[in-house]
CSV table of N, CA and C in Angstrom, one decimal:
chain,number,residue,atom,x,y,z
A,1,MET,N,0.8,-1.2,0.0
A,1,MET,CA,0.0,0.0,0.0
A,1,MET,C,0.9,1.2,0.0
A,2,THR,N,0.6,2.2,-0.9
A,2,THR,CA,1.4,3.4,-1.0
A,2,THR,C,0.8,4.5,-0.1
A,3,ALA,N,1.7,5.1,0.7
A,3,ALA,CA,1.2,6.2,1.6
A,3,ALA,C,0.8,7.4,0.8
A,4,THR,N,-0.2,8.1,1.3
A,4,THR,CA,-0.7,9.3,0.6
A,4,THR,C,0.3,10.5,0.9
A,5,ALA,N,0.6,11.2,-0.1
A,5,ALA,CA,1.5,12.4,0.1
A,5,ALA,C,0.6,13.6,0.7
A,6,VAL,N,1.2,14.3,1.6
A,6,VAL,CA,0.6,15.5,2.2
A,6,VAL,C,1.6,16.6,2.0
A,7,THR,N,1.1,17.8,2.2
A,7,THR,CA,1.9,19.0,2.2
A,7,THR,C,2.3,19.3,3.7
A,8,ALA,N,3.5,19.5,3.9
A,8,ALA,CA,4.0,19.8,5.3
A,8,ALA,C,4.8,21.1,5.2
A,9,ALA,N,4.8,21.8,6.3
A,9,ALA,CA,5.6,23.1,6.4
A,9,ALA,C,6.6,22.9,7.5
A,10,VAL,N,7.8,23.4,7.2
A,10,VAL,CA,8.9,23.4,8.1
A,10,VAL,C,9.5,24.8,8.3
A,11,GLY,N,9.7,25.2,9.6
A,11,GLY,CA,10.4,26.4,9.9
A,11,GLY,C,11.9,26.1,10.1
A,12,LEU,N,12.8,26.9,9.5
A,12,LEU,CA,14.2,26.7,9.6
A,12,LEU,C,14.8,28.0,10.3
A,13,GLY,N,15.8,27.8,11.1
A,13,GLY,CA,16.5,28.9,11.7
A,13,GLY,C,17.8,28.6,12.3
A,14,GLY,N,18.5,29.6,12.7
A,14,GLY,CA,19.8,29.4,13.4
A,14,GLY,C,20.4,30.7,13.7
A,15,ASN,N,21.4,30.8,14.6
A,15,ASN,CA,22.1,32.0,14.9
A,15,ASN,C,23.5,31.8,15.4
A,16,VAL,N,24.1,30.6,15.1
A,16,VAL,CA,25.5,30.3,15.4
A,16,VAL,C,26.1,29.7,14.1
A,17,GLY,N,27.3,30.2,13.8
A,17,GLY,CA,28.1,29.7,12.7
A,17,GLY,C,27.6,30.3,11.4
A,18,ASP,N,27.8,29.6,10.3
A,18,ASP,CA,27.4,30.0,9.0
A,18,ASP,C,26.0,29.6,8.7
A,19,VAL,N,25.0,30.4,9.2
A,19,VAL,CA,23.6,30.0,9.2
A,19,VAL,C,23.1,29.9,7.8
A,20,GLY,N,23.5,30.8,6.9
A,20,GLY,CA,23.1,30.7,5.5
A,20,GLY,C,23.4,29.4,4.9
A,21,GLN,N,24.7,28.9,5.1
A,21,GLN,CA,25.1,27.6,4.6
A,21,GLN,C,24.3,26.5,5.2
A,22,ALA,N,24.1,26.6,6.5
A,22,ALA,CA,23.3,25.5,7.3
A,22,ALA,C,21.9,25.4,6.7
A,23,LEU,N,21.3,26.6,6.4
A,23,LEU,CA,19.9,26.5,5.9
A,23,LEU,C,19.9,25.9,4.5
A,24,ALA,N,20.9,26.3,3.7
A,24,ALA,CA,20.9,25.7,2.3
A,24,ALA,C,21.2,24.2,2.4
A,25,SER,N,22.0,23.8,3.2
A,25,SER,CA,22.3,22.3,3.4
A,25,SER,C,21.1,21.6,4.0
A,26,ALA,N,20.4,22.2,4.9
A,26,ALA,CA,19.2,21.6,5.5
A,26,ALA,C,18.1,21.5,4.4
A,27,LEU,N,17.9,22.5,3.5
A,27,LEU,CA,16.9,22.4,2.5
A,27,LEU,C,17.3,21.2,1.5
A,28,ALA,N,18.5,21.0,1.2
A,28,ALA,CA,18.9,19.9,0.4
A,28,ALA,C,18.7,18.6,1.1
A,29,ALA,N,18.9,18.5,2.4
A,29,ALA,CA,18.7,17.3,3.2
A,29,ALA,C,17.2,17.0,3.2
A,30,LEU,N,16.3,18.0,3.3
A,30,LEU,CA,14.9,17.8,3.4
A,30,LEU,C,14.4,17.2,2.0
A,31,ASP,N,15.0,17.8,0.9
A,31,ASP,CA,14.6,17.3,-0.4
A,31,ASP,C,15.0,15.9,-0.7
A,32,ALA,N,16.1,15.4,0.1
A,32,ALA,CA,16.6,14.1,-0.1
A,32,ALA,C,15.9,13.0,0.8
A,33,LEU,N,15.0,13.4,1.7
A,33,LEU,CA,14.3,12.5,2.6
A,33,LEU,C,13.5,11.5,1.7
A,34,PRO,N,13.4,10.3,2.2
A,34,PRO,CA,12.6,9.3,1.5
A,34,PRO,C,11.1,9.8,1.3
A,35,GLY,N,10.6,9.6,0.1
A,35,GLY,CA,9.2,9.9,-0.1
A,35,GLY,C,8.9,11.4,0.1
A,36,THR,N,9.9,12.3,-0.1
A,36,THR,CA,9.7,13.7,0.2
A,36,THR,C,10.3,14.5,-0.9
A,37,ARG,N,9.7,15.6,-1.2
A,37,ARG,CA,10.1,16.5,-2.3
A,37,ARG,C,10.0,18.0,-1.7
A,38,LEU,N,11.0,18.7,-1.8
A,38,LEU,CA,10.9,20.2,-1.5
A,38,LEU,C,10.1,20.9,-2.5
A,39,LEU,N,9.0,21.5,-2.1
A,39,LEU,CA,8.1,22.3,-3.0
A,39,LEU,C,8.6,23.7,-3.2
A,40,ARG,N,8.8,24.4,-2.0
A,40,ARG,CA,9.2,25.8,-2.1
A,40,ARG,C,10.0,26.1,-0.9
A,41,ALA,N,10.9,27.1,-1.0
A,41,ALA,CA,11.6,27.6,0.1
A,41,ALA,C,11.5,29.1,0.1
A,42,SER,N,11.4,29.8,1.2
A,42,SER,CA,11.3,31.2,1.3
A,42,SER,C,12.7,31.8,1.2
A,43,ARG,N,12.8,33.1,1.1
A,43,ARG,CA,14.1,33.7,1.2
A,43,ARG,C,14.4,33.7,2.7
A,44,SER,N,15.6,34.2,3.1
A,44,SER,CA,16.0,34.3,4.5
A,44,SER,C,15.6,35.6,5.1
A,45,TYR,N,15.3,35.6,6.4
A,45,TYR,CA,15.0,36.8,7.1
A,45,TYR,C,15.8,36.9,8.4
A,46,ARG,N,16.2,38.1,8.7
A,46,ARG,CA,16.9,38.4,10.0
A,46,ARG,C,15.8,38.7,11.0
A,47,THR,N,15.8,38.0,12.1
A,47,THR,CA,14.8,38.2,13.1
A,47,THR,C,15.4,38.4,14.5
A,48,PRO,N,14.8,39.2,15.4
A,48,PRO,CA,15.3,39.3,16.7
A,48,PRO,C,15.1,38.0,17.5
A,49,ALA,N,16.0,37.7,18.4
A,49,ALA,CA,16.0,36.5,19.2
A,49,ALA,C,14.6,36.5,20.0
A,50,TRP,N,14.1,35.3,20.1
A,50,TRP,CA,12.8,35.2,20.8
A,50,TRP,C,13.0,34.3,22.0
A,51,GLY,N,12.2,34.5,23.0
A,51,GLY,CA,12.4,33.7,24.2
A,51,GLY,C,13.6,34.3,25.0
A,52,LEU,N,14.7,33.7,24.9
A,52,LEU,CA,16.0,34.1,25.5
A,52,LEU,C,16.5,35.2,24.6
A,53,GLN,N,16.4,36.5,24.9
A,53,GLN,CA,16.7,37.6,24.0
A,53,GLN,C,18.1,38.0,24.0
A,54,SER,N,18.9,37.6,25.0
A,54,SER,CA,20.3,38.0,25.1
A,54,SER,C,21.2,37.1,24.3
A,55,GLN,N,21.0,37.0,23.0
A,55,GLN,CA,21.7,36.2,22.1
A,55,GLN,C,21.7,36.9,20.7
A,56,PRO,N,22.5,36.4,19.8
A,56,PRO,CA,22.5,37.0,18.4
A,56,PRO,C,21.1,36.8,17.7
A,57,ASP,N,20.8,37.8,16.8
A,57,ASP,CA,19.7,37.6,16.0
A,57,ASP,C,19.7,36.3,15.3
A,58,PHE,N,18.5,35.8,14.8
A,58,PHE,CA,18.4,34.6,14.1
A,58,PHE,C,18.2,34.9,12.6
A,59,ILE,N,18.6,33.9,11.8
A,59,ILE,CA,18.2,33.9,10.4
A,59,ILE,C,17.2,32.8,10.3
A,60,ASN,N,16.0,33.2,9.7
A,60,ASN,CA,14.9,32.2,9.6
A,60,ASN,C,14.4,32.1,8.2
A,61,ALA,N,13.8,31.0,7.9
A,61,ALA,CA,13.2,30.7,6.6
A,61,ALA,C,12.1,29.7,6.8
A,62,ALA,N,11.4,29.4,5.7
A,62,ALA,CA,10.3,28.4,5.8
A,62,ALA,C,10.4,27.6,4.5
A,63,ALA,N,9.9,26.3,4.6
A,63,ALA,CA,9.9,25.5,3.4
A,63,ALA,C,8.6,24.7,3.4
A,64,THR,N,8.1,24.4,2.2
A,64,THR,CA,7.0,23.4,2.1
A,64,THR,C,7.5,22.2,1.4
A,65,LEU,N,7.0,21.1,1.9
A,65,LEU,CA,7.4,19.8,1.4
A,65,LEU,C,6.1,19.0,1.0
A,66,GLN,N,6.3,18.1,0.0
A,66,GLN,CA,5.3,17.1,-0.3
A,66,GLN,C,6.0,15.8,0.3
A,67,THR,N,5.3,15.1,1.2
A,67,THR,CA,5.9,13.9,1.8
A,67,THR,C,4.9,12.8,2.1
A,68,THR,N,5.4,11.6,2.0
A,68,THR,CA,4.6,10.5,2.4
A,68,THR,C,5.0,10.0,3.8
A,69,LEU,N,6.0,10.7,4.4
A,69,LEU,CA,6.4,10.3,5.8
A,69,LEU,C,5.3,10.7,6.7
A,70,ALA,N,5.1,9.8,7.7
A,70,ALA,CA,4.1,10.2,8.8
A,70,ALA,C,4.7,11.3,9.6
A,71,PRO,N,3.9,12.0,10.4
A,71,PRO,CA,4.4,13.1,11.2
A,71,PRO,C,5.5,12.8,12.1
A,72,ARG,N,5.5,11.7,12.8
A,72,ARG,CA,6.6,11.3,13.8
A,72,ARG,C,7.8,11.0,13.0
A,73,ALA,N,7.7,10.3,11.9
A,73,ALA,CA,8.9,10.0,11.1
A,73,ALA,C,9.5,11.2,10.5
A,74,LEU,N,8.7,12.2,10.0
A,74,LEU,CA,9.2,13.4,9.5
A,74,LEU,C,9.9,14.2,10.6
A,75,LEU,N,9.3,14.3,11.8
A,75,LEU,CA,9.9,15.0,12.9
A,75,LEU,C,11.3,14.3,13.3
A,76,ASP,N,11.3,13.0,13.3
A,76,ASP,CA,12.6,12.3,13.7
A,76,ASP,C,13.6,12.7,12.6
A,77,ALA,N,13.2,12.7,11.3
A,77,ALA,CA,14.2,13.1,10.3
A,77,ALA,C,14.7,14.5,10.5
A,78,LEU,N,13.8,15.4,10.9
A,78,LEU,CA,14.2,16.8,11.1
A,78,LEU,C,15.2,16.9,12.3
A,79,LEU,N,15.0,16.1,13.3
A,79,LEU,CA,15.9,16.1,14.4
A,79,LEU,C,17.3,15.5,14.0
A,80,ALA,N,17.3,14.5,13.2
A,80,ALA,CA,18.5,14.0,12.7
A,80,ALA,C,19.3,15.0,11.8
A,81,ILE,N,18.6,15.7,11.0
A,81,ILE,CA,19.3,16.8,10.2
A,81,ILE,C,19.9,17.8,11.1
A,82,GLU,N,19.1,18.2,12.2
A,82,GLU,CA,19.7,19.2,13.1
A,82,GLU,C,21.0,18.6,13.7
A,83,ARG,N,21.0,17.4,14.2
A,83,ARG,CA,22.2,16.8,14.8
A,83,ARG,C,23.3,16.7,13.8
A,84,ASP,N,23.0,16.4,12.5
A,84,ASP,CA,24.1,16.4,11.5
A,84,ASP,C,24.7,17.8,11.3
A,85,HIS,N,24.0,18.8,11.7
A,85,HIS,CA,24.5,20.2,11.5
A,85,HIS,C,25.0,20.7,12.9
A,86,GLY,N,25.3,19.9,13.8
A,86,GLY,CA,25.9,20.3,15.0
A,86,GLY,C,25.0,20.8,16.1
A,87,ARG,N,23.7,20.6,15.9
A,87,ARG,CA,22.7,21.1,16.9
A,87,ARG,C,22.9,20.2,18.2
A,88,GLU,N,23.0,20.9,19.3
A,88,GLU,CA,23.1,20.3,20.6
A,88,GLU,C,21.9,20.8,21.4
A,89,ARG,N,21.1,19.9,21.9
A,89,ARG,CA,20.0,20.3,22.7
A,89,ARG,C,20.4,20.3,24.2
A,90,ALA,N,19.9,21.3,24.9
A,90,ALA,CA,20.3,21.5,26.3
A,90,ALA,C,19.9,20.3,27.1
A,91,ALA,N,20.8,19.7,28.0
A,91,ALA,CA,20.4,18.6,28.8
A,91,ALA,C,19.3,18.8,29.8
A,92,ASP,N,19.2,20.1,30.2
A,92,ASP,CA,18.2,20.5,31.2
A,92,ASP,C,16.8,20.8,30.5
A,93,GLY,N,16.7,20.6,29.2
A,93,GLY,CA,15.5,20.8,28.5
A,93,GLY,C,15.1,22.3,28.2
A,94,SER,N,16.1,23.2,28.6
A,94,SER,CA,15.8,24.6,28.4
A,94,SER,C,15.7,24.9,26.9
A,95,ARG,N,14.9,25.9,26.5
A,95,ARG,CA,14.7,26.2,25.1
A,95,ARG,C,15.2,27.6,24.8
A,96,TRP,N,15.1,27.9,23.5
A,96,TRP,CA,15.3,29.2,23.0
A,96,TRP,C,16.7,29.7,23.1
A,97,GLY,N,17.7,28.9,23.3
A,97,GLY,CA,19.1,29.3,23.3
A,97,GLY,C,19.7,29.3,21.9
A,98,PRO,N,21.0,29.7,21.8
A,98,PRO,CA,21.6,29.8,20.5
A,98,PRO,C,21.7,28.4,19.9
A,99,ARG,N,21.6,28.3,18.6
A,99,ARG,CA,21.7,27.0,17.9
A,99,ARG,C,22.2,27.2,16.5
A,100,THR,N,22.9,26.1,16.0
A,100,THR,CA,23.4,26.1,14.7
A,100,THR,C,22.3,25.9,13.6
A,101,LEU,N,21.3,25.1,14.0
A,101,LEU,CA,20.2,24.9,13.1
A,101,LEU,C,19.0,24.4,13.9
A,102,ASP,N,17.8,25.0,13.6
A,102,ASP,CA,16.6,24.6,14.3
A,102,ASP,C,15.6,24.3,13.2
A,103,LEU,N,15.0,23.1,13.2
A,103,LEU,CA,14.0,22.7,12.2
A,103,LEU,C,12.7,22.4,13.0
A,104,ASP,N,11.7,23.1,12.7
A,104,ASP,CA,10.4,22.9,13.4
A,104,ASP,C,9.4,22.4,12.4
A,105,LEU,N,8.7,21.3,12.7
A,105,LEU,CA,7.6,20.8,11.9
A,105,LEU,C,6.4,21.7,12.3
A,106,LEU,N,5.9,22.5,11.4
A,106,LEU,CA,4.9,23.4,11.6
A,106,LEU,C,3.5,22.9,11.4
A,107,VAL,N,3.3,22.2,10.2
A,107,VAL,CA,2.1,21.7,9.7
A,107,VAL,C,2.4,20.4,9.0
A,108,HIS,N,1.5,19.4,9.1
A,108,HIS,CA,1.6,18.2,8.4
A,108,HIS,C,0.2,17.9,7.9
A,109,GLY,N,-0.1,18.3,6.6
A,109,GLY,CA,-1.4,18.2,6.1
A,109,GLY,C,-2.4,18.8,7.0
A,110,ASP,N,-3.5,18.1,7.3
A,110,ASP,CA,-4.5,18.6,8.3
A,110,ASP,C,-4.4,17.9,9.6
A,111,ALA,N,-3.2,17.3,9.9
A,111,ALA,CA,-3.1,16.6,11.2
A,111,ALA,C,-3.2,17.5,12.4
A,112,VAL,N,-3.9,17.1,13.4
A,112,VAL,CA,-3.9,17.7,14.7
A,112,VAL,C,-3.5,16.6,15.7
A,113,ILE,N,-2.3,16.8,16.3
A,113,ILE,CA,-1.7,15.8,17.2
A,113,ILE,C,-1.3,16.5,18.4
A,114,ASP,N,-1.5,15.9,19.6
A,114,ASP,CA,-1.0,16.3,20.9
A,114,ASP,C,-0.5,15.1,21.6
A,115,ALA,N,0.8,14.8,21.3
A,115,ALA,CA,1.4,13.6,21.8
A,115,ALA,C,2.8,14.0,22.4
A,116,PRO,N,3.3,13.2,23.3
A,116,PRO,CA,4.6,13.6,23.9
A,116,PRO,C,5.7,13.8,22.8
A,117,GLY,N,6.3,15.0,22.7
A,117,GLY,CA,7.3,15.3,21.8
A,117,GLY,C,6.8,15.7,20.4
A,118,LEU,N,5.5,15.7,20.2
A,118,LEU,CA,4.9,16.0,18.8
A,118,LEU,C,3.6,16.7,19.0
A,119,VAL,N,3.5,18.0,18.7
A,119,VAL,CA,2.3,18.7,18.7
A,119,VAL,C,2.1,19.4,17.4
A,120,LEU,N,1.0,19.1,16.7
A,120,LEU,CA,0.7,19.7,15.4
A,120,LEU,C,-0.7,20.2,15.4
A,121,PRO,N,-0.9,21.4,14.8
A,121,PRO,CA,0.1,22.2,14.2
A,121,PRO,C,1.0,22.7,15.4
A,122,HIS,N,2.2,23.2,15.0
A,122,HIS,CA,3.2,23.7,16.0
A,122,HIS,C,2.4,24.6,16.9
A,123,PRO,N,2.6,24.4,18.3
A,123,PRO,CA,1.8,25.1,19.2
A,123,PRO,C,1.9,26.7,19.2
A,124,HIS,N,3.0,27.2,18.7
A,124,HIS,CA,3.2,28.6,18.8
A,124,HIS,C,3.3,29.3,17.4
A,125,LEU,N,3.0,28.5,16.4
A,125,LEU,CA,3.1,28.9,15.0
A,125,LEU,C,2.2,30.2,14.8
A,126,HIS,N,1.0,30.2,15.3
A,126,HIS,CA,0.1,31.3,15.0
A,126,HIS,C,0.5,32.6,15.7
A,127,LEU,N,1.5,32.5,16.6
A,127,LEU,CA,1.9,33.7,17.4
A,127,LEU,C,3.2,34.3,17.0
A,128,ARG,N,4.0,33.6,16.1
A,128,ARG,CA,5.4,34.0,15.8
A,128,ARG,C,5.6,34.6,14.4
A,129,ALA,N,5.9,35.9,14.4
A,129,ALA,CA,6.1,36.5,13.1
A,129,ALA,C,7.3,35.9,12.4
A,130,PHE,N,8.3,35.5,13.1
A,130,PHE,CA,9.5,35.0,12.5
A,130,PHE,C,9.3,33.7,11.8
A,131,VAL,N,8.1,33.0,12.0
A,131,VAL,CA,7.7,31.9,11.3
A,131,VAL,C,6.7,32.3,10.2
A,132,LEU,N,5.8,33.1,10.6
A,132,LEU,CA,4.7,33.4,9.7
A,132,LEU,C,5.1,34.3,8.5
A,133,VAL,N,6.0,35.2,8.7
A,133,VAL,CA,6.5,36.0,7.5
A,133,VAL,C,7.1,35.2,6.4
A,134,PRO,N,8.1,34.3,6.7
A,134,PRO,CA,8.6,33.5,5.6
A,134,PRO,C,7.6,32.5,5.1
A,135,LEU,N,6.7,31.9,5.9
A,135,LEU,CA,5.7,31.0,5.5
A,135,LEU,C,4.7,31.6,4.6
A,136,ALA,N,4.3,32.9,4.9
A,136,ALA,CA,3.4,33.6,4.1
A,136,ALA,C,3.9,33.9,2.7
A,137,GLU,N,5.2,34.0,2.6
A,137,GLU,CA,5.9,34.3,1.3
A,137,GLU,C,5.6,33.1,0.4
A,138,ILE,N,5.6,31.9,0.9
A,138,ILE,CA,5.5,30.7,0.0
A,138,ILE,C,4.2,30.0,0.1
A,139,ALA,N,3.4,30.2,1.1
A,139,ALA,CA,2.2,29.5,1.3
A,139,ALA,C,1.1,30.3,2.1
A,140,PRO,N,0.8,31.5,1.5
A,140,PRO,CA,-0.1,32.3,2.3
A,140,PRO,C,-1.5,31.7,2.5
A,141,ASP,N,-1.9,30.8,1.7
A,141,ASP,CA,-3.3,30.2,1.8
A,141,ASP,C,-3.3,28.9,2.5
A,142,MET,N,-2.1,28.5,3.0
A,142,MET,CA,-2.0,27.2,3.8
A,142,MET,C,-2.9,27.3,5.0
A,143,GLU,N,-3.7,26.3,5.2
A,143,GLU,CA,-4.5,26.2,6.4
A,143,GLU,C,-3.7,25.7,7.6
A,144,VAL,N,-3.8,26.4,8.7
A,144,VAL,CA,-3.2,25.9,9.9
A,144,VAL,C,-4.4,25.4,10.7
A,145,PRO,N,-4.5,24.1,10.8
A,145,PRO,CA,-5.7,23.5,11.5
A,145,PRO,C,-6.0,24.1,12.8
A,146,GLY,N,-7.3,24.6,12.9
A,146,GLY,CA,-7.7,25.2,14.1
A,146,GLY,C,-7.5,26.7,14.3
A,147,HIS,N,-6.7,27.2,13.3
A,147,HIS,CA,-6.3,28.7,13.4
A,147,HIS,C,-6.7,29.5,12.2
A,148,GLY,N,-6.8,29.0,11.0
A,148,GLY,CA,-7.0,29.7,9.8
A,148,GLY,C,-5.8,29.7,8.9
A,149,THR,N,-5.9,30.6,7.9
A,149,THR,CA,-4.8,30.6,6.9
A,149,THR,C,-3.6,31.4,7.5
A,150,VAL,N,-2.4,31.1,6.9
A,150,VAL,CA,-1.2,31.7,7.2
A,150,VAL,C,-1.3,33.2,7.0
A,151,ARG,N,-1.9,33.6,5.9
A,151,ARG,CA,-2.1,35.1,5.6
A,151,ARG,C,-2.9,35.8,6.8
A,152,ALA,N,-4.0,35.1,7.2
A,152,ALA,CA,-4.8,35.7,8.3
A,152,ALA,C,-4.1,35.8,9.6
A,153,LEU,N,-3.3,34.7,9.9
A,153,LEU,CA,-2.5,34.7,11.1
A,153,LEU,C,-1.5,35.8,11.1
A,154,LEU,N,-0.8,36.0,10.0
A,154,LEU,CA,0.2,37.0,9.9
A,154,LEU,C,-0.4,38.4,10.1
A,155,ALA,N,-1.6,38.6,9.7
A,155,ALA,CA,-2.2,39.9,9.9
A,155,ALA,C,-2.5,40.2,11.3
A,156,GLY,N,-2.4,39.2,12.2
A,156,GLY,CA,-2.7,39.3,13.6
A,156,GLY,C,-1.5,39.4,14.5
A,157,VAL,N,-0.3,39.5,13.9
A,157,VAL,CA,0.9,39.6,14.7
A,157,VAL,C,1.8,40.8,14.3
A,158,ASP,N,2.6,41.2,15.2
A,158,ASP,CA,3.5,42.3,15.0
A,158,ASP,C,4.8,41.8,14.3
A,159,ALA,N,5.0,42.1,13.0
A,159,ALA,CA,6.1,41.6,12.3
A,159,ALA,C,7.3,42.6,12.2
A,160,GLU,N,7.2,43.6,13.0
A,160,GLU,CA,8.3,44.6,13.1
A,160,GLU,C,9.6,43.9,13.5
A,161,GLY,N,10.7,44.2,12.8
A,161,GLY,CA,12.0,43.5,13.1
A,161,GLY,C,12.3,42.3,12.3
A,162,VAL,N,11.3,41.8,11.5
A,162,VAL,CA,11.6,40.7,10.6
A,162,VAL,C,11.9,41.3,9.3
A,163,VAL,N,13.2,41.1,8.9
A,163,VAL,CA,13.8,41.9,7.7
A,163,VAL,C,14.3,40.9,6.7
A,164,ALA,N,13.8,41.0,5.5
A,164,ALA,CA,14.3,40.1,4.4
A,164,ALA,C,15.8,40.4,4.1
A,165,LEU,N,16.5,39.3,3.9
A,165,LEU,CA,18.0,39.4,3.6
A,165,LEU,C,18.3,39.3,2.2
A,166,GLU,N,17.4,38.9,1.3
A,166,GLU,CA,17.6,38.7,-0.1
A,166,GLU,C,16.3,39.0,-0.8
A,167,PRO,N,16.4,39.2,-2.1
A,167,PRO,CA,15.2,39.4,-2.9
A,167,PRO,C,14.4,38.2,-3.0
A,168,PRO,N,13.1,38.3,-3.3
A,168,PRO,CA,12.3,37.1,-3.5
A,168,PRO,C,12.9,36.2,-4.6
A,169,ARG,N,12.7,34.9,-4.4
A,169,ARG,CA,13.3,33.9,-5.4
A,169,ARG,C,12.7,34.2,-6.8
A,170,GLY,N,13.6,34.2,-7.8
A,170,GLY,CA,13.1,34.5,-9.2
A,170,GLY,C,13.1,36.0,-9.5
A,171,ALA,N,13.4,36.9,-8.5
A,171,ALA,CA,13.4,38.3,-8.8
A,171,ALA,C,14.7,38.7,-9.4
A,172,SER,N,14.7,39.7,-10.2
A,172,SER,CA,16.0,40.2,-10.8
A,172,SER,C,16.5,41.3,-9.9
A,173,ALA,N,17.8,41.4,-9.9
A,173,ALA,CA,18.4,42.4,-9.0
A,173,ALA,C,18.4,43.8,-9.7
């Protein structure tokens, strides 16, 4: 039996090392996952640190994928890609610190899941401009289950401080 492909959205970010190279490498790794194809990737954005604010600004982007991987399998693959890029998670479980690469599974089709280690849609997606701005660039009409479209969610947050670092893909200089 062949698994049905769904559209998933992934948030990418980092603030340690060569983040631009890490994001490009992560996008290639996402496209190489079994049963998965990269559909679109946003440009990169500089964003103020969130949560723990006494750290360097982040570079963030978003990607959409077509995948036959189940949500948990896709999340496990994202975590493996992070580890391959030197991501070390704090032993004490603290969040929002500096990182070489952060990959968040934002949406997986119309899945709504609340399980240990996996919550879909991402529990803070609808509140975070640093995720919504790049995601709106590539998937403004994507439905975030239980919240509405990405475009509508972006209209409800303060996106000040989220600055594009490159022209839109396909634009001439």
